[in-house]
């Protein structure tokens, strides 16, 4: 994957101190790409790879067709931001459902703690892009 697509597919938020993301061993082992946690990539590898290849082709075509190359790079960025926005919206909707469900009460502090952790991780990851 190219450096240009690394932020789209996502990497774990970096940081130190009390606000750093918990180590992988502290995360729930049952997480999947559809779960609200941020351990999974925001976009599937296939989408990230496809966008990265399109961008690479645009860069490679610059010498022969500079305007067309820049136009393609613009389309790739537009598509990447659209897909990223959709992925973030889905992730937030899923995360919200985990703590706003009727089964989750104010006394279910473990579920709320996990939700807060996932919100923090997702927000830190977004801010580090």
mmCIF file of N, CA and C in Angstrom:
data_model
loop_
_atom_site.group_PDB
_atom_site.id
_atom_site.type_symbol
_atom_site.label_atom_id
_atom_site.label_comp_id
_atom_site.label_asym_id
_atom_site.label_seq_id
_atom_site.Cartn_x
_atom_site.Cartn_y
_atom_site.Cartn_z
ATOM 1 N N UNK A 1 0.847 -1.165 0.000
ATOM 2 C CA UNK A 1 0.000 0.000 0.000
ATOM 3 C C UNK A 1 0.894 1.229 0.000
ATOM 4 N N UNK A 2 0.461 2.278 -0.666
ATOM 5 C CA UNK A 2 1.272 3.479 -0.746
ATOM 6 C C UNK A 2 1.067 4.353 0.460
ATOM 7 N N UNK A 3 1.993 5.269 0.641
ATOM 8 C CA UNK A 3 1.877 6.190 1.763
ATOM 9 C C UNK A 3 0.611 7.017 1.652
ATOM 10 N N UNK A 4 0.178 7.364 0.446
ATOM 11 C CA UNK A 4 -1.011 8.175 0.241
ATOM 12 C C UNK A 4 -2.280 7.493 0.697
ATOM 13 N N UNK A 5 -2.343 6.190 0.700
ATOM 14 C CA UNK A 5 -3.553 5.502 1.108
ATOM 15 C C UNK A 5 -3.506 5.038 2.541
ATOM 16 N N UNK A 6 -2.356 5.168 3.191
ATOM 17 C CA UNK A 6 -2.228 4.662 4.556
ATOM 18 C C UNK A 6 -3.223 5.335 5.486
ATOM 19 N N UNK A 7 -3.426 6.628 5.343
ATOM 20 C CA UNK A 7 -4.372 7.336 6.196
ATOM 21 C C UNK A 7 -5.811 6.958 5.914
ATOM 22 N N UNK A 8 -6.109 6.574 4.676
ATOM 23 C CA UNK A 8 -7.464 6.195 4.333
ATOM 24 C C UNK A 8 -7.824 4.880 4.981
ATOM 25 N N UNK A 9 -6.952 3.899 4.846
ATOM 26 C CA UNK A 9 -7.245 2.613 5.437
ATOM 27 C C UNK A 9 -7.085 2.639 6.933
ATOM 28 N N UNK A 10 -6.241 3.536 7.408
ATOM 29 C CA UNK A 10 -6.119 3.747 8.834
ATOM 30 C C UNK A 10 -5.029 2.952 9.481
ATOM 31 N N UNK A 11 -4.400 3.594 10.423
ATOM 32 C CA UNK A 11 -3.468 2.930 11.300
ATOM 33 C C UNK A 11 -3.881 3.277 12.699
ATOM 34 N N UNK A 12 -3.402 2.549 13.629
ATOM 35 C CA UNK A 12 -3.750 2.794 15.008
ATOM 36 C C UNK A 12 -3.234 4.153 15.441
ATOM 37 N N UNK A 13 -4.007 4.863 16.251
ATOM 38 C CA UNK A 13 -3.583 6.160 16.754
ATOM 39 C C UNK A 13 -2.330 6.004 17.600
ATOM 40 N N UNK A 14 -1.399 6.950 17.427
ATOM 41 C CA UNK A 14 -0.166 6.916 18.198
ATOM 42 C C UNK A 14 -0.273 7.920 19.320
ATOM 43 N N UNK A 15 0.392 7.664 20.395
ATOM 44 C CA UNK A 15 0.402 8.606 21.500
ATOM 45 C C UNK A 15 1.019 7.962 22.709
ATOM 46 N N UNK A 16 1.247 8.805 23.704
ATOM 47 C CA UNK A 16 1.789 8.283 24.940
ATOM 48 C C UNK A 16 1.081 8.962 26.078
ATOM 49 N N UNK A 17 1.300 8.480 27.257
ATOM 50 C CA UNK A 17 0.675 9.066 28.427
ATOM 51 C C UNK A 17 -0.708 8.497 28.652
ATOM 52 N N UNK A 18 -1.471 9.137 29.550
ATOM 53 C CA UNK A 18 -2.752 8.583 29.950
ATOM 54 C C UNK A 18 -3.794 8.562 28.845
ATOM 55 N N UNK A 19 -3.650 9.363 27.799
ATOM 56 C CA UNK A 19 -4.657 9.384 26.752
ATOM 57 C C UNK A 19 -4.312 8.467 25.593
ATOM 58 N N UNK A 20 -3.223 7.734 25.663
ATOM 59 C CA UNK A 20 -2.821 6.839 24.587
ATOM 60 C C UNK A 20 -3.822 5.699 24.470
ATOM 61 N N UNK A 21 -3.961 5.168 23.265
ATOM 62 C CA UNK A 21 -4.852 4.040 23.041
ATOM 63 C C UNK A 21 -4.331 2.836 23.810
ATOM 64 N N UNK A 22 -5.243 2.018 24.365
ATOM 65 C CA UNK A 22 -4.809 0.848 25.117
ATOM 66 C C UNK A 22 -4.075 -0.136 24.223
ATOM 67 N N UNK A 23 -3.213 -0.916 24.822
ATOM 68 C CA UNK A 23 -2.477 -1.938 24.086
ATOM 69 C C UNK A 23 -3.450 -2.956 23.511
ATOM 70 N N UNK A 24 -3.029 -3.662 22.464
ATOM 71 C CA UNK A 24 -3.891 -4.638 21.814
ATOM 72 C C UNK A 24 -4.405 -5.677 22.800
ATOM 73 N N UNK A 25 -3.589 -6.042 23.798
ATOM 74 C CA UNK A 25 -4.013 -7.069 24.747
ATOM 75 C C UNK A 25 -5.186 -6.601 25.607
ATOM 76 N N UNK A 26 -5.395 -5.284 25.725
ATOM 77 C CA UNK A 26 -6.514 -4.771 26.513
ATOM 78 C C UNK A 26 -7.795 -4.724 25.706
ATOM 79 N N UNK A 27 -7.702 -4.922 24.417
ATOM 80 C CA UNK A 27 -8.871 -4.840 23.562
ATOM 81 C C UNK A 27 -9.636 -6.139 23.585
ATOM 82 N N UNK A 28 -10.904 -6.031 23.311
ATOM 83 C CA UNK A 28 -11.754 -7.199 23.260
ATOM 84 C C UNK A 28 -11.322 -8.106 22.110
ATOM 85 N N UNK A 29 -11.074 -9.376 22.352
ATOM 86 C CA UNK A 29 -10.615 -10.263 21.287
ATOM 87 C C UNK A 29 -11.704 -10.577 20.268
ATOM 88 N N UNK A 30 -12.946 -10.293 20.568
ATOM 89 C CA UNK A 30 -14.046 -10.644 19.685
ATOM 90 C C UNK A 30 -14.312 -9.593 18.616
ATOM 91 N N UNK A 31 -13.504 -8.560 18.518
ATOM 92 C CA UNK A 31 -13.743 -7.508 17.535
ATOM 93 C C UNK A 31 -13.573 -8.021 16.119
ATOM 94 N N UNK A 32 -14.412 -7.504 15.250
ATOM 95 C CA UNK A 32 -14.309 -7.818 13.831
ATOM 96 C C UNK A 32 -14.298 -6.515 13.061
ATOM 97 N N UNK A 33 -14.215 -6.598 11.751
ATOM 98 C CA UNK A 33 -14.211 -5.399 10.911
ATOM 99 C C UNK A 33 -15.515 -4.630 11.059
ATOM 100 N N UNK A 34 -16.580 -5.274 11.496
ATOM 101 C CA UNK A 34 -17.868 -4.610 11.636
ATOM 102 C C UNK A 34 -18.113 -4.083 13.048
ATOM 103 N N UNK A 35 -17.268 -4.428 13.998
ATOM 104 C CA UNK A 35 -17.494 -3.977 15.360
ATOM 105 C C UNK A 35 -17.087 -2.523 15.499
ATOM 106 N N UNK A 36 -17.605 -1.832 16.512
ATOM 107 C CA UNK A 36 -17.384 -0.409 16.629
ATOM 108 C C UNK A 36 -15.965 -0.003 16.982
ATOM 109 N N UNK A 37 -15.143 -0.890 17.485
ATOM 110 C CA UNK A 37 -13.793 -0.525 17.878
ATOM 111 C C UNK A 37 -12.959 -0.090 16.689
ATOM 112 N N UNK A 38 -11.841 0.545 16.959
ATOM 113 C CA UNK A 38 -11.033 1.085 15.879
ATOM 114 C C UNK A 38 -9.887 0.178 15.485
ATOM 115 N N UNK A 39 -9.851 -1.039 15.969
ATOM 116 C CA UNK A 39 -8.755 -1.935 15.632
ATOM 117 C C UNK A 39 -8.792 -2.311 14.149
ATOM 118 N N UNK A 40 -9.974 -2.384 13.559
ATOM 119 C CA UNK A 40 -10.107 -2.745 12.161
ATOM 120 C C UNK A 40 -9.885 -1.526 11.268
ATOM 121 N N UNK A 41 -9.530 -1.780 10.022
ATOM 122 C CA UNK A 41 -9.373 -0.700 9.054
ATOM 123 C C UNK A 41 -10.725 -0.060 8.781
ATOM 124 N N UNK A 42 -10.705 1.237 8.530
ATOM 125 C CA UNK A 42 -11.953 1.924 8.227
ATOM 126 C C UNK A 42 -12.470 1.541 6.849
ATOM 127 N N UNK A 43 -11.575 1.325 5.917
ATOM 128 C CA UNK A 43 -11.959 0.880 4.581
ATOM 129 C C UNK A 43 -11.361 -0.501 4.344
ATOM 130 N N UNK A 44 -12.074 -1.350 3.626
ATOM 131 C CA UNK A 44 -11.511 -2.658 3.296
ATOM 132 C C UNK A 44 -10.221 -2.490 2.496
ATOM 133 N N UNK A 45 -9.315 -3.427 2.663
ATOM 134 C CA UNK A 45 -8.025 -3.368 1.959
ATOM 135 C C UNK A 45 -8.218 -3.232 0.447
ATOM 136 N N UNK A 46 -9.213 -3.925 -0.098
ATOM 137 C CA UNK A 46 -9.431 -3.879 -1.543
ATOM 138 C C UNK A 46 -9.717 -2.450 -1.998
ATOM 139 N N UNK A 47 -10.561 -1.726 -1.250
ATOM 140 C CA UNK A 47 -10.877 -0.349 -1.610
ATOM 141 C C UNK A 47 -9.652 0.544 -1.482
ATOM 142 N N UNK A 48 -8.922 0.409 -0.389
ATOM 143 C CA UNK A 48 -7.707 1.207 -0.188
ATOM 144 C C UNK A 48 -6.688 0.930 -1.280
ATOM 145 N N UNK A 49 -6.500 -0.349 -1.598
ATOM 146 C CA UNK A 49 -5.536 -0.720 -2.628
ATOM 147 C C UNK A 49 -5.945 -0.169 -3.988
ATOM 148 N N UNK A 50 -7.225 -0.266 -4.294
ATOM 149 C CA UNK A 50 -7.722 0.218 -5.588
ATOM 150 C C UNK A 50 -7.507 1.721 -5.711
ATOM 151 N N UNK A 51 -7.824 2.460 -4.663
ATOM 152 C CA UNK A 51 -7.624 3.916 -4.692
ATOM 153 C C UNK A 51 -6.141 4.252 -4.782
ATOM 154 N N UNK A 52 -5.316 3.517 -4.064
ATOM 155 C CA UNK A 52 -3.878 3.741 -4.112
ATOM 156 C C UNK A 52 -3.304 3.487 -5.499
ATOM 157 N N UNK A 53 -3.768 2.429 -6.151
ATOM 158 C CA UNK A 53 -3.300 2.135 -7.506
ATOM 159 C C UNK A 53 -3.721 3.214 -8.489
ATOM 160 N N UNK A 54 -4.952 3.679 -8.348
ATOM 161 C CA UNK A 54 -5.414 4.757 -9.230
ATOM 162 C C UNK A 54 -4.567 6.010 -9.046
ATOM 163 N N UNK A 55 -4.225 6.319 -7.813
ATOM 164 C CA UNK A 55 -3.395 7.491 -7.556
ATOM 165 C C UNK A 55 -1.990 7.291 -8.132
ATOM 166 N N UNK A 56 -1.430 6.101 -7.959
ATOM 167 C CA UNK A 56 -0.117 5.803 -8.529
ATOM 168 C C UNK A 56 -0.122 5.955 -10.047
ATOM 169 N N UNK A 57 -1.188 5.486 -10.674
ATOM 170 C CA UNK A 57 -1.289 5.608 -12.136
ATOM 171 C C UNK A 57 -1.371 7.072 -12.538
ATOM 172 N N UNK A 58 -2.115 7.861 -11.789
ATOM 173 C CA UNK A 58 -2.218 9.288 -12.091
ATOM 174 C C UNK A 58 -0.844 9.947 -11.998
ATOM 175 N N UNK A 59 -0.112 9.637 -10.954
ATOM 176 C CA UNK A 59 1.235 10.200 -10.784
ATOM 177 C C UNK A 59 2.138 9.746 -11.927
ATOM 178 N N UNK A 60 2.058 8.479 -12.297
ATOM 179 C CA UNK A 60 2.874 7.950 -13.384
ATOM 180 C C UNK A 60 2.519 8.541 -14.737
ATOM 181 N N UNK A 61 1.272 8.935 -14.912
ATOM 182 C CA UNK A 61 0.827 9.504 -16.182
ATOM 183 C C UNK A 61 1.086 10.996 -16.291
ATOM 184 N N UNK A 62 1.596 11.602 -15.240
ATOM 185 C CA UNK A 62 1.751 13.058 -15.222
ATOM 186 C C UNK A 62 2.616 13.577 -16.369
ATOM 187 N N UNK A 63 3.716 12.913 -16.657
ATOM 188 C CA UNK A 63 4.636 13.400 -17.693
ATOM 189 C C UNK A 63 3.938 13.475 -19.047
ATOM 190 N N UNK A 64 3.162 12.442 -19.391
ATOM 191 C CA UNK A 64 2.502 12.401 -20.694
ATOM 192 C C UNK A 64 1.223 13.234 -20.743
ATOM 193 N N UNK A 65 0.468 13.230 -19.674
ATOM 194 C CA UNK A 65 -0.828 13.930 -19.629
ATOM 195 C C UNK A 65 -0.993 14.635 -18.280
ATOM 196 N N UNK A 66 -0.318 15.773 -18.072
ATOM 197 C CA UNK A 66 -0.350 16.411 -16.753
ATOM 198 C C UNK A 66 -1.754 16.789 -16.275
ATOM 199 N N UNK A 67 -2.553 17.398 -17.128
ATOM 200 C CA UNK A 67 -3.899 17.816 -16.713
ATOM 201 C C UNK A 67 -4.772 16.610 -16.381
ATOM 202 N N UNK A 68 -4.744 15.600 -17.226
ATOM 203 C CA UNK A 68 -5.534 14.384 -16.981
ATOM 204 C C UNK A 68 -5.087 13.703 -15.695
ATOM 205 N N UNK A 69 -3.799 13.721 -15.423
ATOM 206 C CA UNK A 69 -3.280 13.104 -14.197
ATOM 207 C C UNK A 69 -3.805 13.830 -12.963
ATOM 208 N N UNK A 70 -3.786 15.151 -13.005
ATOM 209 C CA UNK A 70 -4.283 15.930 -11.865
ATOM 210 C C UNK A 70 -5.793 15.746 -11.711
ATOM 211 N N UNK A 71 -6.507 15.679 -12.821
ATOM 212 C CA UNK A 71 -7.956 15.448 -12.747
ATOM 213 C C UNK A 71 -8.258 14.085 -12.122
ATOM 214 N N UNK A 72 -7.494 13.073 -12.498
ATOM 215 C CA UNK A 72 -7.695 11.745 -11.909
ATOM 216 C C UNK A 72 -7.355 11.757 -10.422
ATOM 217 N N UNK A 73 -6.280 12.437 -10.045
ATOM 218 C CA UNK A 73 -5.928 12.537 -8.625
ATOM 219 C C UNK A 73 -7.046 13.221 -7.850
ATOM 220 N N UNK A 74 -7.669 14.232 -8.441
ATOM 221 C CA UNK A 74 -8.799 14.906 -7.809
ATOM 222 C C UNK A 74 -9.970 13.949 -7.623
ATOM 223 N N UNK A 75 -10.262 13.145 -8.649
ATOM 224 C CA UNK A 75 -11.357 12.167 -8.544
ATOM 225 C C UNK A 75 -11.060 11.120 -7.469
ATOM 226 N N UNK A 76 -9.805 10.669 -7.402
ATOM 227 C CA UNK A 76 -9.422 9.674 -6.397
ATOM 228 C C UNK A 76 -9.613 10.253 -4.997
ATOM 229 N N UNK A 77 -9.170 11.478 -4.790
ATOM 230 C CA UNK A 77 -9.336 12.106 -3.476
ATOM 231 C C UNK A 77 -10.812 12.279 -3.133
ATOM 232 N N UNK A 78 -11.601 12.696 -4.100
ATOM 233 C CA UNK A 78 -13.043 12.859 -3.853
ATOM 234 C C UNK A 78 -13.682 11.531 -3.477
ATOM 235 N N UNK A 79 -13.332 10.476 -4.203
ATOM 236 C CA UNK A 79 -13.885 9.157 -3.912
ATOM 237 C C UNK A 79 -13.412 8.639 -2.554
ATOM 238 N N UNK A 80 -12.146 8.846 -2.252
ATOM 239 C CA UNK A 80 -11.601 8.393 -0.967
ATOM 240 C C UNK A 80 -12.285 9.111 0.192
ATOM 241 N N UNK A 81 -12.466 10.418 0.080
ATOM 242 C CA UNK A 81 -13.119 11.145 1.173
ATOM 243 C C UNK A 81 -14.578 10.733 1.320
ATOM 244 N N UNK A 82 -15.241 10.458 0.206
ATOM 245 C CA UNK A 82 -16.627 9.984 0.280
ATOM 246 C C UNK A 82 -16.729 8.634 0.966
ATOM 247 N N UNK A 83 -15.855 7.718 0.574
ATOM 248 C CA UNK A 83 -15.863 6.383 1.185
ATOM 249 C C UNK A 83 -15.487 6.461 2.663
ATOM 250 N N UNK A 84 -14.526 7.307 2.983
ATOM 251 C CA UNK A 84 -14.114 7.469 4.364
ATOM 252 C C UNK A 84 -15.269 8.035 5.200
ATOM 253 N N UNK A 85 -15.948 9.039 4.670
ATOM 254 C CA UNK A 85 -17.082 9.636 5.388
ATOM 255 C C UNK A 85 -18.171 8.599 5.629
ATOM 256 N N UNK A 86 -18.472 7.795 4.615
ATOM 257 C CA UNK A 86 -19.470 6.741 4.778
ATOM 258 C C UNK A 86 -19.037 5.733 5.835
ATOM 259 N N UNK A 87 -17.769 5.356 5.821
ATOM 260 C CA UNK A 87 -17.253 4.387 6.798
ATOM 261 C C UNK A 87 -17.331 4.956 8.212
ATOM 262 N N UNK A 88 -16.976 6.222 8.378
ATOM 263 C CA UNK A 88 -17.054 6.851 9.703
ATOM 264 C C UNK A 88 -18.500 6.932 10.179
ATOM 265 N N UNK A 89 -19.421 7.236 9.290
ATOM 266 C CA UNK A 89 -20.837 7.303 9.651
ATOM 267 C C UNK A 89 -21.349 5.938 10.091
ATOM 268 N N UNK A 90 -20.978 4.893 9.348
ATOM 269 C CA UNK A 90 -21.386 3.535 9.748
ATOM 270 C C UNK A 90 -20.787 3.161 11.094
ATOM 271 N N UNK A 91 -19.494 3.462 11.283
ATOM 272 C CA UNK A 91 -18.815 3.119 12.527
ATOM 273 C C UNK A 91 -19.480 3.830 13.704
ATOM 274 N N UNK A 92 -19.786 5.108 13.529
ATOM 275 C CA UNK A 92 -20.422 5.866 14.612
ATOM 276 C C UNK A 92 -21.819 5.323 14.916
ATOM 277 N N UNK A 93 -22.577 4.987 13.889
ATOM 278 C CA UNK A 93 -23.926 4.442 14.083
ATOM 279 C C UNK A 93 -23.858 3.129 14.857
ATOM 280 N N UNK A 94 -22.896 2.276 14.504
ATOM 281 C CA UNK A 94 -22.729 1.000 15.200
ATOM 282 C C UNK A 94 -22.309 1.225 16.650
ATOM 283 N N UNK A 95 -21.370 2.129 16.843
ATOM 284 C CA UNK A 95 -20.903 2.424 18.196
ATOM 285 C C UNK A 95 -22.028 2.993 19.048
ATOM 286 N N UNK A 96 -22.788 3.915 18.503
ATOM 287 C CA UNK A 96 -23.900 4.510 19.247
ATOM 288 C C UNK A 96 -24.909 3.440 19.657
ATOM 289 N N UNK A 97 -25.160 2.486 18.782
ATOM 290 C CA UNK A 97 -26.129 1.430 19.093
ATOM 291 C C UNK A 97 -25.692 0.585 20.282
ATOM 292 N N UNK A 98 -24.376 0.493 20.527
ATOM 293 C CA UNK A 98 -23.913 -0.333 21.638
ATOM 294 C C UNK A 98 -24.247 0.245 22.998
ATOM 295 N N UNK A 99 -24.351 1.560 23.106
ATOM 296 C CA UNK A 99 -24.626 2.143 24.417
ATOM 297 C C UNK A 99 -26.004 2.783 24.514
ATOM 298 N N UNK A 100 -26.684 2.991 23.387
ATOM 299 C CA UNK A 100 -28.020 3.578 23.438
ATOM 300 C C UNK A 100 -29.121 2.529 23.375
ATOM 301 N N UNK A 101 -28.754 1.274 23.327
ATOM 302 C CA UNK A 101 -29.774 0.232 23.264
ATOM 303 C C UNK A 101 -30.549 0.190 24.579
ATOM 304 N N UNK A 102 -31.804 -0.196 24.530
ATOM 305 C CA UNK A 102 -32.621 -0.266 25.751
ATOM 306 C C UNK A 102 -32.053 -1.214 26.798
ATOM 307 N N UNK A 103 -31.250 -2.190 26.367
ATOM 308 C CA UNK A 103 -30.664 -3.149 27.302
ATOM 309 C C UNK A 103 -29.525 -2.542 28.113
ATOM 310 N N UNK A 104 -28.928 -1.451 27.621
ATOM 311 C CA UNK A 104 -27.818 -0.825 28.330
ATOM 312 C C UNK A 104 -28.381 0.197 29.313
ATOM 313 N N UNK A 105 -28.133 -0.041 30.590
ATOM 314 C CA UNK A 105 -28.616 0.878 31.615
ATOM 315 C C UNK A 105 -27.457 1.734 32.114
ATOM 316 N N UNK A 106 -27.785 2.772 32.877
ATOM 317 C CA UNK A 106 -26.743 3.633 33.440
ATOM 318 C C UNK A 106 -25.828 2.856 34.379
ATOM 319 N N UNK A 107 -26.305 1.758 34.907
ATOM 320 C CA UNK A 107 -25.480 0.971 35.820
ATOM 321 C C UNK A 107 -24.571 -0.003 35.071
ATOM 322 N N UNK A 108 -24.732 -0.116 33.760
ATOM 323 C CA UNK A 108 -23.880 -0.999 32.964
ATOM 324 C C UNK A 108 -22.598 -0.253 32.611
ATOM 325 N N UNK A 109 -21.805 0.014 33.632
ATOM 326 C CA UNK A 109 -20.622 0.855 33.437
ATOM 327 C C UNK A 109 -19.565 0.193 32.563
ATOM 328 N N UNK A 110 -19.494 -1.123 32.535
ATOM 329 C CA UNK A 110 -18.500 -1.778 31.688
ATOM 330 C C UNK A 110 -18.808 -1.517 30.213
ATOM 331 N N UNK A 111 -20.063 -1.652 29.825
ATOM 332 C CA UNK A 111 -20.452 -1.380 28.436
ATOM 333 C C UNK A 111 -20.194 0.090 28.093
ATOM 334 N N UNK A 112 -20.509 0.985 29.023
ATOM 335 C CA UNK A 112 -20.264 2.412 28.797
ATOM 336 C C UNK A 112 -18.767 2.720 28.737
ATOM 337 N N UNK A 113 -17.983 2.045 29.566
ATOM 338 C CA UNK A 113 -16.537 2.235 29.534
ATOM 339 C C UNK A 113 -15.962 1.815 28.186
ATOM 340 N N UNK A 114 -16.423 0.672 27.685
ATOM 341 C CA UNK A 114 -15.962 0.198 26.381
ATOM 342 C C UNK A 114 -16.373 1.161 25.267
ATOM 343 N N UNK A 115 -17.574 1.682 25.351
ATOM 344 C CA UNK A 115 -18.030 2.656 24.346
ATOM 345 C C UNK A 115 -17.173 3.915 24.399
ATOM 346 N N UNK A 116 -16.888 4.413 25.585
ATOM 347 C CA UNK A 116 -16.062 5.609 25.719
ATOM 348 C C UNK A 116 -14.658 5.355 25.175
ATOM 349 N N UNK A 117 -14.113 4.199 25.468
ATOM 350 C CA UNK A 117 -12.793 3.845 24.951
ATOM 351 C C UNK A 117 -12.794 3.839 23.426
ATOM 352 N N UNK A 118 -13.838 3.239 22.838
ATOM 353 C CA UNK A 118 -13.913 3.180 21.380
ATOM 354 C C UNK A 118 -14.094 4.562 20.768
ATOM 355 N N UNK A 119 -14.893 5.425 21.405
ATOM 356 C CA UNK A 119 -15.025 6.812 20.926
ATOM 357 C C UNK A 119 -13.670 7.521 20.975
ATOM 358 N N UNK A 120 -12.959 7.340 22.078
ATOM 359 C CA UNK A 120 -11.656 7.989 22.230
ATOM 360 C C UNK A 120 -10.689 7.507 21.150
ATOM 361 N N UNK A 121 -10.606 6.187 20.958
ATOM 362 C CA UNK A 121 -9.700 5.636 19.954
ATOM 363 C C UNK A 121 -10.030 6.141 18.558
ATOM 364 N N UNK A 122 -11.296 6.151 18.218
ATOM 365 C CA UNK A 122 -11.715 6.572 16.889
ATOM 366 C C UNK A 122 -11.422 8.060 16.675
ATOM 367 N N UNK A 123 -11.702 8.873 17.680
ATOM 368 C CA UNK A 123 -11.451 10.304 17.572
ATOM 369 C C UNK A 123 -9.958 10.590 17.497
ATOM 370 N N UNK A 124 -9.148 9.938 18.322
ATOM 371 C CA UNK A 124 -7.704 10.136 18.273
ATOM 372 C C UNK A 124 -7.143 9.705 16.919
ATOM 373 N N UNK A 125 -7.668 8.643 16.401
ATOM 374 C CA UNK A 125 -7.223 8.164 15.090
ATOM 375 C C UNK A 125 -7.561 9.184 14.004
ATOM 376 N N UNK A 126 -8.738 9.740 14.072
ATOM 377 C CA UNK A 126 -9.147 10.763 13.117
ATOM 378 C C UNK A 126 -8.278 12.007 13.242
ATOM 379 N N UNK A 127 -8.016 12.428 14.463
ATOM 380 C CA UNK A 127 -7.212 13.631 14.684
ATOM 381 C C UNK A 127 -5.751 13.447 14.300
ATOM 382 N N UNK A 128 -5.276 12.212 14.291
ATOM 383 C CA UNK A 128 -3.868 11.979 13.959
ATOM 384 C C UNK A 128 -3.623 11.854 12.456
ATOM 385 N N UNK A 129 -4.658 11.898 11.672
ATOM 386 C CA UNK A 129 -4.506 11.763 10.214
ATOM 387 C C UNK A 129 -3.892 12.990 9.607
#
